[in-house]
PDB file of C-alpha atoms in Angstrom:
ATOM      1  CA  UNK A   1      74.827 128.045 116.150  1.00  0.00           C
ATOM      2  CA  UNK A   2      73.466 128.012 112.232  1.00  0.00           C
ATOM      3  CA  UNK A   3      75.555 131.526 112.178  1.00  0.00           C
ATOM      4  CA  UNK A   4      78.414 129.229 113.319  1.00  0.00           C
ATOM      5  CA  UNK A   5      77.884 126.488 110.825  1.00  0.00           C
ATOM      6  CA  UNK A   6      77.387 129.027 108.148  1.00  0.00           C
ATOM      7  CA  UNK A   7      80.887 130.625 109.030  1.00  0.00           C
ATOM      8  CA  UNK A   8      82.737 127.624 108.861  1.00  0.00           C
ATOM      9  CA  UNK A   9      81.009 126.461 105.971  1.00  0.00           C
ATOM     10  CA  UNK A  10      82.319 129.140 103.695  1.00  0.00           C
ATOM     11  CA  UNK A  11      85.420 129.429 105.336  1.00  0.00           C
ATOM     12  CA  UNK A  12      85.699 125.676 104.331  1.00  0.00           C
ATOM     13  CA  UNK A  13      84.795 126.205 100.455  1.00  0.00           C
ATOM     14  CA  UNK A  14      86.390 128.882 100.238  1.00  0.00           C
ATOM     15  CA  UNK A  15      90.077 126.842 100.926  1.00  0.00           C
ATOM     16  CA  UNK A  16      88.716 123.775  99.668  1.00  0.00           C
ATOM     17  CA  UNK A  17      88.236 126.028  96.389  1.00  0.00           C
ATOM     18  CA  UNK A  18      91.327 127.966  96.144  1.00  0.00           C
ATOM     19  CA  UNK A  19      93.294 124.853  96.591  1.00  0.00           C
ATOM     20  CA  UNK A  20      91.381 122.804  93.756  1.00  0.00           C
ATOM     21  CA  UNK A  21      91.358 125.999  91.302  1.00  0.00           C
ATOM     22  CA  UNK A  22      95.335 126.414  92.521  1.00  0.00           C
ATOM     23  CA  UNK A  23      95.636 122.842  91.326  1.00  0.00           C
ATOM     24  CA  UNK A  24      93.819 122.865  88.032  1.00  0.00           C
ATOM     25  CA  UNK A  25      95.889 125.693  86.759  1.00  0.00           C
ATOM     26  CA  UNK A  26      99.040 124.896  87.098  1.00  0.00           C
ATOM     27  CA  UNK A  27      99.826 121.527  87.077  1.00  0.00           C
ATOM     28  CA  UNK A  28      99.030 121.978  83.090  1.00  0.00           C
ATOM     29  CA  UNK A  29     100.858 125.761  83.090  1.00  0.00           C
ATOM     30  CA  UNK A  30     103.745 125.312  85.137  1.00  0.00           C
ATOM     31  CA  UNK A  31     104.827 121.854  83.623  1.00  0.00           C
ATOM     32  CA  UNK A  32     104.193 122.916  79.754  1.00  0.00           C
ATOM     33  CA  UNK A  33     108.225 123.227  79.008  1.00  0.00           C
ATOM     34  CA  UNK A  34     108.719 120.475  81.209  1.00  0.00           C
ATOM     35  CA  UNK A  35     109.022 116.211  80.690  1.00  0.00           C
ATOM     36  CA  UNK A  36     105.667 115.377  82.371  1.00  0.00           C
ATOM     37  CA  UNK A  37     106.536 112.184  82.827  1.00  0.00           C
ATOM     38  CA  UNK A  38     109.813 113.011  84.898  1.00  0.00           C
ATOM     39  CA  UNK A  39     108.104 115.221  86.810  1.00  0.00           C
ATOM     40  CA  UNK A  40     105.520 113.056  87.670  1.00  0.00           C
ATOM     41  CA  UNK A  41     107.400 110.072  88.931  1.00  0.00           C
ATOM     42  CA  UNK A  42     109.608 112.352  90.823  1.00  0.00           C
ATOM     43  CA  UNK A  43     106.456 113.524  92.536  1.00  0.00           C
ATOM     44  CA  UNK A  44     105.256 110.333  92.775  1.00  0.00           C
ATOM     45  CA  UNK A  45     108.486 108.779  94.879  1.00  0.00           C
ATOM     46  CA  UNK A  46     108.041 112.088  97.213  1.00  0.00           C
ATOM     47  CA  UNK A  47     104.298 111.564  98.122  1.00  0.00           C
ATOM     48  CA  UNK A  48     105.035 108.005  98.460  1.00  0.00           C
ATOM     49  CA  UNK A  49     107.911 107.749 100.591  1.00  0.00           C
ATOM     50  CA  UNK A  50     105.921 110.494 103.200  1.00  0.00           C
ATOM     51  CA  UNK A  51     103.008 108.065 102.892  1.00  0.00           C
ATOM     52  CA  UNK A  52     105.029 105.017 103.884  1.00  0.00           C
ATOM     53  CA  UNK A  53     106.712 106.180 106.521  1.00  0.00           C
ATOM     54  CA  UNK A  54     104.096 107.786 107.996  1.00  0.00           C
ATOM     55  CA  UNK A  55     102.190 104.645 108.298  1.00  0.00           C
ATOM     56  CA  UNK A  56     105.421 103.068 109.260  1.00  0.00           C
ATOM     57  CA  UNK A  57     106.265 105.633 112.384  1.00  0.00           C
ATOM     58  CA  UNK A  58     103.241 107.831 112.324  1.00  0.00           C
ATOM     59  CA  UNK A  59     102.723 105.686 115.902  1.00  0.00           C
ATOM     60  CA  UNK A  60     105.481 106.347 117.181  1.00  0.00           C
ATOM     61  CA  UNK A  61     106.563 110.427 116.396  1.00  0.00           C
ATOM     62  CA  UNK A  62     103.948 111.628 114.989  1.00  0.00           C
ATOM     63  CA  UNK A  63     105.315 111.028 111.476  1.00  0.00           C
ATOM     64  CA  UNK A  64     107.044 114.772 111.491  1.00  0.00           C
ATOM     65  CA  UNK A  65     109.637 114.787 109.066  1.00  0.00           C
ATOM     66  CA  UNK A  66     109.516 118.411 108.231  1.00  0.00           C
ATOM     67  CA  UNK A  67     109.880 121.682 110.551  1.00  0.00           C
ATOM     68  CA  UNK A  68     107.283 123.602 108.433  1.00  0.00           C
ATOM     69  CA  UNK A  69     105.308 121.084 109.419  1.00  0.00           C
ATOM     70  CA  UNK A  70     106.307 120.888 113.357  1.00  0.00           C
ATOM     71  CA  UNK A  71     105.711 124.632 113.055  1.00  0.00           C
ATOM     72  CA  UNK A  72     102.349 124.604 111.858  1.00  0.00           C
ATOM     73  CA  UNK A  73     101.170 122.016 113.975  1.00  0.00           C
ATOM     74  CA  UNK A  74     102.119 124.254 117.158  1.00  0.00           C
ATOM     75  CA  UNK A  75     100.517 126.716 115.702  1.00  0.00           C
ATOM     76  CA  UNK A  76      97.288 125.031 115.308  1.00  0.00           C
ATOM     77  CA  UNK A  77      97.798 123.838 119.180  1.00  0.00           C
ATOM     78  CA  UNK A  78      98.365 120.161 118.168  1.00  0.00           C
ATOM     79  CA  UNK A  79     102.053 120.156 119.002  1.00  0.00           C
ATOM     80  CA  UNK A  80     103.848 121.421 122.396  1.00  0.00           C
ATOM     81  CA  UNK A  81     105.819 124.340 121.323  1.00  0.00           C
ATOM     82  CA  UNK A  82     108.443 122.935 123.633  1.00  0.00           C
ATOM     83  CA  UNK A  83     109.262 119.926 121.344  1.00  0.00           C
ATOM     84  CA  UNK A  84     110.227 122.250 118.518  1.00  0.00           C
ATOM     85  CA  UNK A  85     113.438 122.584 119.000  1.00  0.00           C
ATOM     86  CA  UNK A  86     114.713 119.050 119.170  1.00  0.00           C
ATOM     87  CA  UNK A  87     112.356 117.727 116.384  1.00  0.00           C
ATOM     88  CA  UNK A  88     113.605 120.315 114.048  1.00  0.00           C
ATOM     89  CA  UNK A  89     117.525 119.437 115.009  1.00  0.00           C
ATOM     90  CA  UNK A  90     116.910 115.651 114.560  1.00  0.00           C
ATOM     91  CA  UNK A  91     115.059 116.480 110.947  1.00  0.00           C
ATOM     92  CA  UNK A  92     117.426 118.463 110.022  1.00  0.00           C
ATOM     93  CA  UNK A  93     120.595 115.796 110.532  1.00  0.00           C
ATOM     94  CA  UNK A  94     117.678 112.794 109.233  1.00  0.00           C
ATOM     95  CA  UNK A  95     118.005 115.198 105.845  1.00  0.00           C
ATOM     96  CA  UNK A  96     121.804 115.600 105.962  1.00  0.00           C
ATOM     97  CA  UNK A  97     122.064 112.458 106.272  1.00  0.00           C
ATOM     98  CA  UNK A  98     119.996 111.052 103.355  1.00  0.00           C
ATOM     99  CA  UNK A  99     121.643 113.603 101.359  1.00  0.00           C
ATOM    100  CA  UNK A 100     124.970 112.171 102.207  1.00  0.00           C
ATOM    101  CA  UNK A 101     123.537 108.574 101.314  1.00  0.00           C
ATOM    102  CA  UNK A 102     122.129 109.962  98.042  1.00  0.00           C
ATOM    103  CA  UNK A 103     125.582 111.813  97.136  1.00  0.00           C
ATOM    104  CA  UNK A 104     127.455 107.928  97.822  1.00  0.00           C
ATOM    105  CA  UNK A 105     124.721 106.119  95.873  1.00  0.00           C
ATOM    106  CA  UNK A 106     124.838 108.633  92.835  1.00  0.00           C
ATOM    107  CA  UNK A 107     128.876 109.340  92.617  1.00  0.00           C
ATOM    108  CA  UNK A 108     129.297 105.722  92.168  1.00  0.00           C
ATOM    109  CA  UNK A 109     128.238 106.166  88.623  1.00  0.00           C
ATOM    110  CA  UNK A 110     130.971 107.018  86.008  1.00  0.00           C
ATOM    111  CA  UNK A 111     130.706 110.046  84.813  1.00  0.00           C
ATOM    112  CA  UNK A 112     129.019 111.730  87.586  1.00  0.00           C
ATOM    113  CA  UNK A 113     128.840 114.913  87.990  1.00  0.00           C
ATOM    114  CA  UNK A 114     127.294 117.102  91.047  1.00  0.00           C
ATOM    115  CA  UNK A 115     125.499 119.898  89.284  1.00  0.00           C
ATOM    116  CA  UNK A 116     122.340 121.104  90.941  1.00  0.00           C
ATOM    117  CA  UNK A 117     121.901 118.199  93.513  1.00  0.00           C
ATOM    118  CA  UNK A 118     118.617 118.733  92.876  1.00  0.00           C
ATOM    119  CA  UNK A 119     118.573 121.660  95.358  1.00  0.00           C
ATOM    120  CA  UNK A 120     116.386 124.425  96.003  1.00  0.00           C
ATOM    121  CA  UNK A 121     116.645 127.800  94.359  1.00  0.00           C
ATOM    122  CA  UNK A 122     115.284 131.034  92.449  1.00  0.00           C
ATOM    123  CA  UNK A 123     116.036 133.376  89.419  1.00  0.00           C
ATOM    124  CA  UNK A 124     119.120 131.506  87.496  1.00  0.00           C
ATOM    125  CA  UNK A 125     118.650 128.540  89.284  1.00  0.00           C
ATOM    126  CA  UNK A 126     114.932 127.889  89.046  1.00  0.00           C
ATOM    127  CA  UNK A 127     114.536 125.310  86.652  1.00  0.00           C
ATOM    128  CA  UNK A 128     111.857 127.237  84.870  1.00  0.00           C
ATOM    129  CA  UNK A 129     113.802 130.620  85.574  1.00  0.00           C
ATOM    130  CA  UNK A 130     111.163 132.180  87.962  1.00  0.00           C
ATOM    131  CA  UNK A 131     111.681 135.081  89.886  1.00  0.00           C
ATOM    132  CA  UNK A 132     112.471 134.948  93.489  1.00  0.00           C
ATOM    133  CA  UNK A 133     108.938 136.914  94.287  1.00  0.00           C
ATOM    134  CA  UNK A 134     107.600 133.861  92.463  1.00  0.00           C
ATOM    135  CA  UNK A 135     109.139 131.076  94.497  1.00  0.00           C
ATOM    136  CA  UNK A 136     108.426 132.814  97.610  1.00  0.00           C
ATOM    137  CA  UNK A 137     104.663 133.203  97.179  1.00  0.00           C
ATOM    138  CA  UNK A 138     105.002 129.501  95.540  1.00  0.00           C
ATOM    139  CA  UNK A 139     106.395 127.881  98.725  1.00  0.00           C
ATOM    140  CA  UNK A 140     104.090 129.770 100.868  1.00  0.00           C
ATOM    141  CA  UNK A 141     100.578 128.708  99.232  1.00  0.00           C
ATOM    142  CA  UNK A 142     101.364 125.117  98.834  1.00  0.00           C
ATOM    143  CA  UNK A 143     102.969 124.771 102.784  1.00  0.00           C
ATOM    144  CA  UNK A 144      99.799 126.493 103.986  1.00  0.00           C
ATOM    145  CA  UNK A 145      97.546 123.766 101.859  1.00  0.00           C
ATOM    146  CA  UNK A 146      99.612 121.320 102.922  1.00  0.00           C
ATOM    147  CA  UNK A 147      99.351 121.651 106.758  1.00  0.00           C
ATOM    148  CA  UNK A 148      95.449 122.386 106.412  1.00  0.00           C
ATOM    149  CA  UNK A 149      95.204 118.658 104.262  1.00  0.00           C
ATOM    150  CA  UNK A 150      97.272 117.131 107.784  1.00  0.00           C
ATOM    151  CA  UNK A 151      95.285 119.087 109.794  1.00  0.00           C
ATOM    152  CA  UNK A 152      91.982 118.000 108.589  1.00  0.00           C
ATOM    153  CA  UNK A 153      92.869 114.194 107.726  1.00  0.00           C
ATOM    154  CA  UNK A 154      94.427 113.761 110.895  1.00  0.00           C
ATOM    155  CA  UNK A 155      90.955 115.917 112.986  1.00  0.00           C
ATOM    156  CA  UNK A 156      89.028 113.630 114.947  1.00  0.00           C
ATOM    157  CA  UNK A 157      86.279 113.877 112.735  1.00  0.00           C
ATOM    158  CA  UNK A 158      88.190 112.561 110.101  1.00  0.00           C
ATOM    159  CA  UNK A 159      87.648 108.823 108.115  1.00  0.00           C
ATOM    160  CA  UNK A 160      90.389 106.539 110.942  1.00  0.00           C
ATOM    161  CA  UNK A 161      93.319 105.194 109.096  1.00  0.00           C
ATOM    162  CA  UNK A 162      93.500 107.530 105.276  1.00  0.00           C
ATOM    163  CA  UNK A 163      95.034 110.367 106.909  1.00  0.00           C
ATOM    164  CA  UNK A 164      98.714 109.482 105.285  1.00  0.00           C
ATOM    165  CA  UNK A 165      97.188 108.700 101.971  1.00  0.00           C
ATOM    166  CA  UNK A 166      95.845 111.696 101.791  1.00  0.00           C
ATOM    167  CA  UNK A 167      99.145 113.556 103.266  1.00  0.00           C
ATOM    168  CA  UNK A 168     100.732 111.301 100.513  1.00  0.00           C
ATOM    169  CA  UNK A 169      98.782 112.340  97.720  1.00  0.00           C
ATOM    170  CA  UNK A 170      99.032 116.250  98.780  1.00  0.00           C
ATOM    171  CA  UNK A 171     102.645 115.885  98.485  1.00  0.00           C
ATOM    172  CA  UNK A 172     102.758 114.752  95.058  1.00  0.00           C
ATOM    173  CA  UNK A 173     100.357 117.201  94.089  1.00  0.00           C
ATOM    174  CA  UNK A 174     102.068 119.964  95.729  1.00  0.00           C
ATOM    175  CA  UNK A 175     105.694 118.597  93.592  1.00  0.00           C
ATOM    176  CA  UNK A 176     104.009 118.524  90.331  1.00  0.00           C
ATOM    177  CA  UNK A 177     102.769 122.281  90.734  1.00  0.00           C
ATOM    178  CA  UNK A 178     105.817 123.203  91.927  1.00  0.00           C
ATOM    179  CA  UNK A 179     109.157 121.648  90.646  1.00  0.00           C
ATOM    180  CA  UNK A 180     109.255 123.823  87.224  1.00  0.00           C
ATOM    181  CA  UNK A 181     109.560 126.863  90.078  1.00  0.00           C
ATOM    182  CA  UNK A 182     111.579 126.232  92.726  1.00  0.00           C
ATOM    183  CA  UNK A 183     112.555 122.206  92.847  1.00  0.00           C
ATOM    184  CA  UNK A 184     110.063 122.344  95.231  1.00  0.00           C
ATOM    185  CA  UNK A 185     111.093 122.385  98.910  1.00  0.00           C
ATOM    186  CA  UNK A 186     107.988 122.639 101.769  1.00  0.00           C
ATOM    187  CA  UNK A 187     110.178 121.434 103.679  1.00  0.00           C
ATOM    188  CA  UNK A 188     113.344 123.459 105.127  1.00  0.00           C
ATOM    189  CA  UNK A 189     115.342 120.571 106.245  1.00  0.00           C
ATOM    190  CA  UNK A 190     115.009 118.914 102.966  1.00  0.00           C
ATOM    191  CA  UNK A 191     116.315 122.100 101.139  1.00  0.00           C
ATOM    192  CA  UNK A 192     118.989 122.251 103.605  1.00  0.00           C
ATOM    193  CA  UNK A 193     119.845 118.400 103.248  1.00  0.00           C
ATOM    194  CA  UNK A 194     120.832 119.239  99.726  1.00  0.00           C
ATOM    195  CA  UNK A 195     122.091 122.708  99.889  1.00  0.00           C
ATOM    196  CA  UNK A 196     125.039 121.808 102.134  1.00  0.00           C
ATOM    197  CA  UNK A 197     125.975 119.464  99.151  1.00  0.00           C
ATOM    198  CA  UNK A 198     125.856 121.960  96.481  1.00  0.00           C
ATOM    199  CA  UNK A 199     127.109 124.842  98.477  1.00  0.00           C
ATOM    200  CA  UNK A 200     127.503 127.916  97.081  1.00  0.00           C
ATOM    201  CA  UNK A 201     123.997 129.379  95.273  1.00  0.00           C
ATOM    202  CA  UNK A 202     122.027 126.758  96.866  1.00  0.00           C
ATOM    203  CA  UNK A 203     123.509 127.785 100.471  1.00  0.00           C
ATOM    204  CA  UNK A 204     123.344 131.756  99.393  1.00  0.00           C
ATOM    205  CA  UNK A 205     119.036 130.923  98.541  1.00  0.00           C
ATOM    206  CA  UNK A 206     118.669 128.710 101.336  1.00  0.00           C
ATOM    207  CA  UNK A 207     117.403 131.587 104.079  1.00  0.00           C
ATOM    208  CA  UNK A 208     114.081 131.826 101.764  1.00  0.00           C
ATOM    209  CA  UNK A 209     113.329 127.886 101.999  1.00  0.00           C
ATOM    210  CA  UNK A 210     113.295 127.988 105.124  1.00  0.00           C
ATOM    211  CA  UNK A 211     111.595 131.309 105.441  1.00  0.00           C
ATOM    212  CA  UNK A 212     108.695 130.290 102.639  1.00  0.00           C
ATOM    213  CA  UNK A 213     107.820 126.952 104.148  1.00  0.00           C
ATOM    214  CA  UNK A 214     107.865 128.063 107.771  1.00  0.00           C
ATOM    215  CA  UNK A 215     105.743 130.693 107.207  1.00  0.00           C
ATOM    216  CA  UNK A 216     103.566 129.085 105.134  1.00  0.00           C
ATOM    217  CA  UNK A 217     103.436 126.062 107.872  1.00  0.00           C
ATOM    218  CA  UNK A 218     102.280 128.852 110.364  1.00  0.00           C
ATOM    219  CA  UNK A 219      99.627 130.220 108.431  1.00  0.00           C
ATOM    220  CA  UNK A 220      98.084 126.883 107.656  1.00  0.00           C
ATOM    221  CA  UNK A 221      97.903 126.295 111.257  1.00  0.00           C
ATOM    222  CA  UNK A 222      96.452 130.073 112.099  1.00  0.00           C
ATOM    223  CA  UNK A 223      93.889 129.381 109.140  1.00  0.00           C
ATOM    224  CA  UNK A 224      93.096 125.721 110.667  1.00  0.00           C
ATOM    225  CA  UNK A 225      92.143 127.336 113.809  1.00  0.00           C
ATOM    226  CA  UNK A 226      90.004 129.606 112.504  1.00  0.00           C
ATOM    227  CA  UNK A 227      87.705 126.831 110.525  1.00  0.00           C
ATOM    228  CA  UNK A 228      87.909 124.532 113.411  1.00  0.00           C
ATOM    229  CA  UNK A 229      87.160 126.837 115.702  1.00  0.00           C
ATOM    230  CA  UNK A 230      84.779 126.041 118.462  1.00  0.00           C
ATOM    231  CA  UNK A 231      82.492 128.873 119.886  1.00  0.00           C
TER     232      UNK A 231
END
C-alpha cells in the first residue's frame, strides 16, 4: 500500500512538474516577438467561453466540445467508446457552424479581407514560422496536459463545483504557450471549423491537427490511468 502511495506520488509530481516548468518557459519565450497583450485576451476569450459553457451544459453532455477530448476521456474509461462517433460529428458541424457565424459577423466590415481566418498551420504559416516537427510535439504536450487537468478536476476526489474553472484556466494557459506556434488548435474540430474557410494551406495542414490533438487526448487519458490507478 505505502509502495502504492509512493508510486503515484511521483508519478503525480512528476506531471504536475513538467507541466508547471512547460509553463514557466514559454509563455515568456514563445510570446517574445509577439503583442502580449493580443495574445492574452485572445487566450482569455478561449478559456472563458469553455468555462461558461461548461457550467452552462456541463449537466447536460458532459460539456465535450472537442474530439481530442471525447478521445481521451474513452481512453481513460470515463466515456463509452460507443458515443464517439456521434459526439465527434455533432462537434465537428457545432465548429463549422460558428465558423460560418464568425465569417458573416467579420465580412460585414469594409475592407475585409479573409487572410488566415485565424486557422491552424506550420512552417510558412505558423505565425512564429515554426517547423512542422515543432507544432506537432507542441499540440501533443499541451492536449495530453489538458485532458489530465479534466481528468483530475472532474475525479471524485476532486473540490465539487471548480472543475470548469480550472478546465477554463488550462485553456488559456495552453493558448498563450501556444499561439506564436501553431494558432493553437487542441482541438480538431476547431481547426477544421476554420480550415474549411480558408481552404487551401489550412485544408493541406489540417491531417496533423487532428492527428496532434487526438493523440495527445489519448495519451493524457493512458497517463491518467496510470496515476489513478487502483491496485
Amino acid at each position: 500500500m505505502k509502495e502504492e502511495i509512493c508510486r503515484k506520488g511521483l508519478l503525480q509530481s512528476f506531471w504536475g512538474r513538467s507541466g508547471w516548468s512547460l509553463a514557466d518557459a514559454a509563455v515568456p519565450f514563445l510570446l517574445q516577438p509577439f503583442r502580449i497583450l493580443e495574445s492574452a485576451l485572445l487566450s482569455l476569450a478561449f478559456g472563458l467561453t469553455v468555462l461558461t459553457m461548461a457550467y452552462a451544459v456541463g449537466g447536460v453532455s458532459g460539456g465535450h466540445f472537442n474530439p481530442a477530448v471525447s478521445v481521451g476521456l474513452a481512453v481513460a474509461g470515463r466515456f463509452p467508446v460507443g458515443r464517439l462517433v456521434p459526439y465527434i460529428v455533432v462537434q465537428v458541424i457545432g465548429a463549422i457552424a460558428a465558423a460560418a457565424l464568425l465569417y458573416l459577423v467579420a465580412s460585414g466590415k469594409a475592407g475585409f479581407e479573409l487572410g488566415g481566418f485565424a486557422s491552424n498551420g506550420y512552417g510558412e504559416h505558423s505565425p512564429g514560422g515554426y517547423s512542422l516537427t515543432s507544432a506537432l510535439v507542441i499540440e501533443v504536450a499541451l492536449t495530453l496536459v489538458f485532458l489530465i487537468v479534466i481528468l483530475g478536476s472532474t475525479h471524485g476526489r476532486a473540490p465539487a463545483g471548480f472543475a470548469p474553472l480550472a478546465i477554463g484556466l488550462a485553456l488559456t494557459l495552453i493558448h498563450l504557450i501556444s499561439i506564436p506556434v501553431t494558432n493553437t488548435s487542441v482541438n480538431p474540430a476547431r481547426s477544421t471549423g476554420q480550415a474549411l474557410f480558408v481552404g487551401g494551406w489550412a485544408l493541406q495542414q489540417l491531417w496533423l491537427f487532428w492527428l496532434a490533438p487526438i493523440a495527445g487526448g489519448a495519451l493524457g487519458g493512458l497517463v491518467w490511468k496510470l496515476l489513478d490507478k487502483d491496485d
